[in-house]
XYZ file of C-alpha atoms in Angstrom:
428
model
C 0.000 0.000 0.000
C 1.556 3.310 -1.083
C 1.429 6.450 0.953
C 0.808 9.846 -0.590
C 3.499 12.506 -0.281
C 2.643 15.973 1.010
C 2.906 18.492 -1.785
C 5.142 21.337 -0.673
C 4.077 23.400 -3.625
C 0.409 22.964 -2.836
C 1.027 23.872 0.769
C 2.890 26.990 -0.319
C 0.064 28.057 -2.620
C -2.432 27.523 0.170
C -0.312 29.577 2.590
C -0.034 32.467 0.118
C -3.750 32.320 -0.482
C -4.484 32.519 3.197
C -2.110 35.457 3.652
C -3.734 37.291 0.774
C -7.052 37.191 2.540
C -5.599 39.575 5.094
C -7.942 38.426 7.859
C -7.136 36.376 10.959
C -10.543 34.778 10.569
C -9.251 32.915 7.508
C -6.671 31.023 9.556
C -7.653 27.337 9.509
C -8.721 26.013 12.892
C -7.818 22.406 13.583
C -9.885 20.522 16.135
C -7.919 18.048 18.206
C -10.127 15.513 19.995
C -8.301 14.645 23.201
C -8.702 12.128 25.990
C -9.001 13.593 29.517
C -5.692 14.525 31.138
C -4.309 17.205 33.458
C -4.343 19.934 30.825
C -1.181 18.865 29.046
C -2.693 18.363 25.602
C -4.356 21.780 25.741
C -0.961 23.304 26.540
C 0.644 21.460 23.623
C -2.127 22.772 21.344
C -1.264 26.282 22.498
C 2.459 25.744 21.957
C 2.013 24.352 18.468
C -0.435 27.092 17.528
C 2.260 29.627 18.423
C 4.896 27.617 16.550
C 2.699 27.626 13.426
C 3.119 31.385 13.126
C -0.427 32.017 11.984
C -0.502 29.163 9.463
C -3.135 27.372 11.549
C -4.480 27.243 15.067
C -5.356 24.224 17.188
C -8.364 23.918 19.452
C -9.061 20.937 21.678
C -12.322 19.087 22.219
C -12.668 16.666 25.119
C -13.647 13.040 24.559
C -15.365 10.868 27.224
C -13.196 9.448 29.989
C -13.756 5.756 29.167
C -11.838 4.424 26.157
C -14.844 2.419 24.942
C -17.020 5.556 24.978
C -14.316 7.437 23.051
C -14.303 4.703 20.422
C -18.074 4.734 20.084
C -18.294 8.501 19.680
C -15.475 8.705 17.155
C -16.652 5.715 15.111
C -20.161 7.154 14.769
C -18.965 10.599 13.754
C -16.359 9.355 11.331
C -18.907 6.975 9.788
C -20.901 10.126 9.021
C -17.849 11.670 7.275
C -17.447 14.316 9.975
C -15.018 16.904 8.561
C -14.571 18.652 11.919
C -12.347 15.840 13.189
C -8.791 16.867 12.295
C -6.572 15.241 14.934
C -7.580 12.433 17.292
C -5.951 11.104 20.447
C -6.499 7.383 19.935
C -6.227 4.432 22.293
C -3.997 2.002 20.302
C -6.343 -1.039 20.386
C -8.967 0.886 18.404
C -6.617 2.057 15.652
C -6.991 -1.029 13.386
C -10.789 -0.727 13.442
C -10.709 2.922 12.351
C -7.935 2.350 9.813
C -9.659 -0.649 8.240
C -12.849 1.396 7.830
C -10.962 4.166 6.020
C -11.541 6.687 8.801
C -7.875 7.678 9.157
C -5.927 9.710 6.610
C -2.797 8.108 5.190
C 0.538 9.025 6.751
C 2.953 10.120 3.976
C 6.345 8.436 3.762
C 8.324 11.499 4.834
C 6.075 12.084 7.837
C 6.183 8.408 8.819
C 9.963 8.460 8.763
C 10.124 11.638 10.842
C 7.668 10.564 13.554
C 9.162 7.105 14.071
C 12.789 8.212 14.450
C 14.046 7.314 17.945
C 10.586 5.994 18.884
C 10.263 2.848 21.013
C 9.188 -0.248 19.113
C 6.057 -0.823 21.181
C 4.675 2.555 20.147
C 5.458 1.950 16.482
C 3.748 -1.447 16.619
C 0.698 0.114 18.267
C 0.412 2.718 15.485
C 0.747 0.200 12.650
C -1.901 -1.702 10.736
C -1.278 -4.010 7.787
C 2.421 -3.108 7.850
C 1.689 0.604 7.397
C 1.999 3.394 9.954
C -1.557 4.710 10.246
C -1.154 6.998 13.273
C 1.563 9.174 14.814
C 3.100 7.785 18.049
C 2.508 10.303 20.856
C 2.895 9.027 24.393
C 3.494 5.415 25.288
C 2.758 3.605 28.505
C 3.873 0.357 30.039
C 3.548 -1.471 33.322
C 6.405 -2.156 35.696
C 6.707 -4.489 38.643
C 6.530 -2.317 41.764
C 7.643 -3.995 44.961
C 8.165 -3.385 48.639
C 11.874 -3.812 49.242
C 11.267 -5.239 52.693
C 9.023 -8.003 51.326
C 11.376 -8.858 48.470
C 14.352 -9.002 50.818
C 12.520 -11.279 53.239
C 11.771 -13.612 50.319
C 15.381 -13.593 49.153
C 14.489 -11.817 45.904
C 16.383 -9.001 44.172
C 14.030 -7.906 41.365
C 16.172 -4.902 40.448
C 19.113 -7.076 39.419
C 17.520 -10.462 38.821
C 14.218 -10.749 36.893
C 11.504 -12.536 38.827
C 8.663 -14.798 37.754
C 4.993 -14.744 38.673
C 5.496 -17.918 40.667
C 8.237 -16.300 42.729
C 6.164 -13.289 43.708
C 3.110 -15.486 44.358
C 5.197 -17.618 46.718
C 6.694 -14.541 48.399
C 3.317 -12.904 48.995
C 1.727 -16.115 50.223
C 4.518 -16.954 52.657
C 4.342 -13.480 54.208
C 0.530 -13.175 54.110
C 0.658 -10.192 51.785
C -1.443 -9.075 48.820
C -0.425 -8.898 45.162
C -1.512 -5.817 43.236
C -3.228 -6.948 40.025
C -6.270 -5.717 38.116
C -9.183 -8.153 38.232
C -12.023 -5.756 37.456
C -14.337 -6.584 34.557
C -12.953 -3.833 32.356
C -10.139 -3.125 29.913
C -7.615 -3.498 32.737
C -8.400 -7.230 32.872
C -7.762 -7.621 29.144
C -4.447 -5.822 29.601
C -3.418 -8.328 32.274
C -4.545 -11.384 30.285
C -2.720 -10.205 27.165
C 0.507 -9.580 29.088
C 0.358 -13.074 30.596
C -0.371 -14.808 27.279
C 2.315 -12.934 25.332
C 4.864 -13.368 28.147
C 4.209 -17.114 27.883
C 5.100 -16.957 24.192
C 1.579 -16.894 22.752
C -0.904 -14.491 21.186
C -4.584 -13.985 21.893
C -5.214 -13.873 18.116
C -3.054 -15.860 15.704
C -4.201 -14.058 12.526
C -5.315 -10.526 13.517
C -5.736 -9.297 9.934
C -8.184 -12.064 8.992
C -11.889 -11.439 8.257
C -14.176 -11.809 11.255
C -15.376 -15.311 10.425
C -11.813 -16.567 9.902
C -10.162 -15.226 13.046
C -8.226 -17.917 14.920
C -7.703 -17.444 18.656
C -4.571 -18.602 20.445
C -6.011 -19.165 23.911
C -6.371 -22.950 23.797
C -2.601 -23.334 23.948
C 0.051 -23.806 26.605
C 0.407 -20.022 26.761
C -3.318 -19.507 27.294
C -3.476 -22.187 29.959
C -0.405 -20.815 31.772
C -2.030 -17.377 31.859
C -5.209 -18.841 33.322
C -3.197 -20.821 35.875
C -1.521 -17.674 37.220
C -4.846 -15.886 37.598
C -6.365 -18.945 39.281
C -3.458 -19.220 41.732
C -3.739 -15.576 42.755
C -7.526 -15.577 43.030
C -8.100 -18.903 44.775
C -5.395 -18.225 47.358
C -6.850 -14.813 48.159
C -3.632 -13.085 47.131
C -5.402 -10.381 45.136
C -7.153 -9.112 48.233
C -10.855 -9.132 49.101
C -11.787 -6.754 46.292
C -9.949 -8.461 43.432
C -13.037 -8.768 41.216
C -13.486 -4.982 41.340
C -9.852 -3.984 41.523
C -8.642 -1.458 38.952
C -5.308 0.358 38.753
C -6.132 2.861 41.492
C -7.433 0.182 43.850
C -4.291 -1.881 43.260
C -2.161 1.117 44.133
C -4.025 1.822 47.361
C -3.733 -1.816 48.404
C -0.015 -1.806 47.592
C 0.456 1.277 49.761
C -1.131 -0.499 52.738
C 0.393 -2.743 55.380
C -0.174 -5.890 53.307
C 1.331 -4.567 50.092
C 4.072 -6.650 48.482
C 4.312 -6.665 44.680
C 2.174 -4.854 42.098
C 1.986 -4.605 38.312
C 0.874 -1.120 37.348
C 1.515 1.957 35.216
C 4.080 4.635 36.180
C 1.399 7.028 37.436
C 1.608 5.263 40.802
C 4.972 6.886 41.530
C 3.746 10.465 41.198
C 0.533 9.562 43.035
C 2.476 8.088 45.947
C 4.755 11.126 46.174
C 1.686 13.357 46.145
C 0.213 11.306 48.995
C 3.350 11.861 51.058
C 3.334 15.585 50.285
C -0.310 15.808 51.352
C 0.460 14.029 54.607
C -1.653 10.976 53.765
C 1.312 8.617 53.388
C 4.595 8.281 55.236
C 7.975 8.886 53.617
C 9.043 5.437 54.802
C 6.646 3.956 52.227
C 8.447 5.733 49.375
C 11.795 4.569 50.754
C 10.506 0.964 50.712
C 9.334 0.999 47.073
C 11.415 -0.479 44.282
C 10.718 -1.090 40.610
C 11.734 -3.757 38.135
C 10.847 -5.371 34.816
C 7.385 -6.955 34.508
C 7.320 -10.534 35.882
C 8.150 -13.415 33.559
C 5.872 -16.425 33.206
C 8.800 -18.844 33.041
C 12.261 -18.485 34.506
C 14.816 -17.507 31.887
C 12.163 -16.195 29.473
C 11.660 -12.496 28.769
C 8.388 -10.931 29.823
C 6.217 -8.887 27.449
C 4.911 -5.972 29.517
C 1.623 -4.277 28.651
C 1.672 -1.458 26.135
C -0.714 1.460 26.330
C -0.684 5.154 25.587
C -2.106 7.455 22.943
C -1.352 7.869 19.246
C -2.516 10.684 16.993
C -4.826 9.837 14.113
C -5.632 12.278 11.304
C -9.305 12.344 10.342
C -9.811 11.089 6.787
C -12.512 13.686 6.155
C -10.632 16.693 7.532
C -10.496 19.702 5.222
C -6.947 20.445 6.419
C -5.078 17.134 6.448
C -1.724 18.713 5.516
C -1.944 21.179 8.385
C -3.146 18.402 10.710
C -0.086 16.323 9.803
C 2.177 19.311 10.468
C 0.462 19.928 13.805
C 0.837 16.281 14.809
C 4.561 16.438 14.091
C 4.842 19.495 16.309
C 2.876 17.872 19.130
C 5.191 14.838 19.271
C 8.476 16.735 19.273
C 10.774 15.300 21.995
C 10.703 18.509 24.054
C 6.907 18.477 24.019
C 6.828 14.808 24.990
C 9.232 15.499 27.868
C 7.008 18.347 29.078
C 3.947 16.103 28.873
C 5.670 13.275 30.740
C 6.762 15.534 33.604
C 3.522 17.482 33.977
C 0.949 14.788 33.198
C 2.827 11.633 34.149
C 2.450 9.913 30.777
C 5.703 8.427 29.401
C 7.115 9.568 26.095
C 7.324 7.380 23.006
C 10.449 9.169 21.756
C 13.616 7.990 23.483
C 15.216 11.458 23.260
C 12.693 12.744 25.796
C 14.111 10.386 28.418
C 17.419 12.272 28.365
C 15.668 15.434 29.552
C 16.925 16.313 33.074
C 13.391 17.107 34.251
C 12.224 13.647 33.156
C 15.133 11.962 34.925
C 14.372 13.886 38.113
C 10.619 13.230 38.064
C 10.995 9.566 37.112
C 14.009 7.821 38.680
C 12.844 4.719 36.802
C 12.794 6.506 33.412
C 15.412 4.228 31.864
C 13.461 1.140 32.944
C 10.253 2.570 31.457
C 12.050 3.074 28.156
C 13.456 -0.476 28.215
C 10.045 -1.883 29.096
C 8.450 -0.065 26.170
C 10.931 -1.674 23.791
C 9.806 -5.110 25.023
C 6.101 -4.301 25.405
C 3.411 -6.237 23.540
C 0.352 -4.397 22.180
C -3.053 -5.897 22.755
C -4.496 -7.764 19.724
C -4.260 -5.564 16.626
C -7.611 -6.327 15.039
C -10.623 -4.389 13.721
C -12.710 -6.575 16.041
C -10.897 -5.639 19.202
C -14.062 -4.572 21.004
C -15.597 -8.013 20.539
C -12.392 -9.792 21.565
C -11.807 -7.701 24.679
C -15.418 -7.869 25.829
C -15.484 -11.621 25.210
C -12.414 -12.082 27.393
C -13.927 -10.007 30.175
C -17.150 -11.997 30.007
C -15.400 -15.361 30.337
C -12.379 -14.607 32.552
C -14.321 -12.770 35.221
C -14.543 -12.973 38.155
C -10.922 -14.062 38.523
C -11.843 -16.741 41.061
C -13.821 -18.522 38.313
C -10.807 -18.730 35.997
C -9.280 -22.157 35.454
C -6.839 -23.424 32.809
C -9.142 -26.366 32.123
C -12.104 -24.331 30.933
C -11.530 -20.551 30.645
C -9.441 -20.571 27.429
C -12.008 -22.814 25.735
C -14.967 -20.748 26.952
C -13.413 -17.516 25.698
C -12.541 -19.068 22.340
C -16.065 -20.401 21.852
C -17.778 -17.132 22.783
C -15.542 -14.829 20.762
C -15.560 -17.097 17.700
C -19.351 -17.359 17.704
C -19.710 -13.600 18.130
C -17.368 -12.891 15.232
C -19.281 -15.325 13.038
C -22.552 -13.635 13.913
C -23.896 -16.707 15.707
C -24.101 -15.131 19.143
C -24.372 -11.714 20.806
C -22.155 -10.408 23.571
C-alpha cells in the first residue's frame, strides 16, 4: 500500500492564499479531539499554535473518559464523514478498526519516517496496521513491577538485578501473608493483564489478527493460554489479590499496595507520582516511598523475557478533515521530543520518543525513566484487530470474576464465545 506525499508546492500556494485574505478569521482552525488529562494536551495545542506562526491554530475538544465511549463517539462521527475531526488522540487497540474502515488519513512516507525516528518499538507497533503506519506515536505507557523492598528481601528476591517470575512473587506474597496488586475488574484493565500473561508465555490472543471476522483464529487454547489462566487462578483462589480483586482497577491496586499488606504490584508509572503526592499531602509516610522499588514486569517462566503491557495514545488524522496537511504538520509538532518530555513531567504519561528520556526534568521526576524506556521496547500491544471490542469484551465476560478462571475451561470458553460472536452466531 503506497502512501501519498505531502505536496510542498500545494502547501505553499495555500499559505499564500491565506495570507492574501488579510484576515485572521481565515486562519484554519484544527480541532484536536483529546482524551481527559491534566491539561497537558491543551498546553501542547497552544504551543504548536504559536509555533505555526499564523498558518493554523489548534483547538481541543474533550472526549469521554472511558476508552470504549471514546471509540463509540469517534466511530459514529467518522462513519458520518465528519469533517470537523482533524486530529484524534487514539487508544492504540482501536486504531486497526478505524484504519480498516478508512476513517484515518494516510501518513505520507516522509512524515512516517520523521515521527518514528528514535521511537520505542512498542509505540510503532501500536500505530501500525497491515504493515503501514496509520497513526503518529505520541505518548506510550507500560507497566512495571513495583515492589516493597522489605518483602522482596525477606523472600530472598532481588528484582532490580535479577528478573523474577509470577510464581516467585506469588510464593513470596503467600509466605508473608501479603497481597499482590493486580487488576481483576471486569474492564479493559483485565484484558491488559490477560494479554501480558499470554504474550509473556510466548503466545498471542489472536493468531491471525488481519483475517476477516469469520476466519479469526484465537490462540487461547494453547500452553500459553493455559499458563495465563493458571496464574490468575493461583492468585484468586489463594486470596492473594485481596478481598476486592473482582473490582480492583489500577487505582485500587495502588491503594492496596500502599497499605500494610502490600508486596508486589503490576501497574503503570502514574503510581509513583501519586504516591509522592500522597506523602506531600500528609496521607502517606515517607518510609513507604523509601521501601518501594521497581523492576521489569514478571516473567511467566524463569529464563524467558516478559512482554509488559503497552498502552498510551497515538494521533490519528481524520480522513474527512479539510486540512489534512496542516493536521499532519500539527501532529509532528505535538510529538516533538521537548513536548513529549514536558507532557511526561507534567501529566505523568511516558514519552514514546527515546530522546525525551534524556531530559533532566524527566530523569528527576521519574528515577525509573530508563526502565520505562526499556520496558516499552519489550512491550506487547493488545491484539491488533478491527474486532478488538468483541475480543476484549469476550475475554472479560469469560475470565471474570478471577476466582472462576481455570486453565481447564476458561481458554475454551473464551474461544467459543468470541468465535461465535465474530461469526454472527451469538451476541455479547
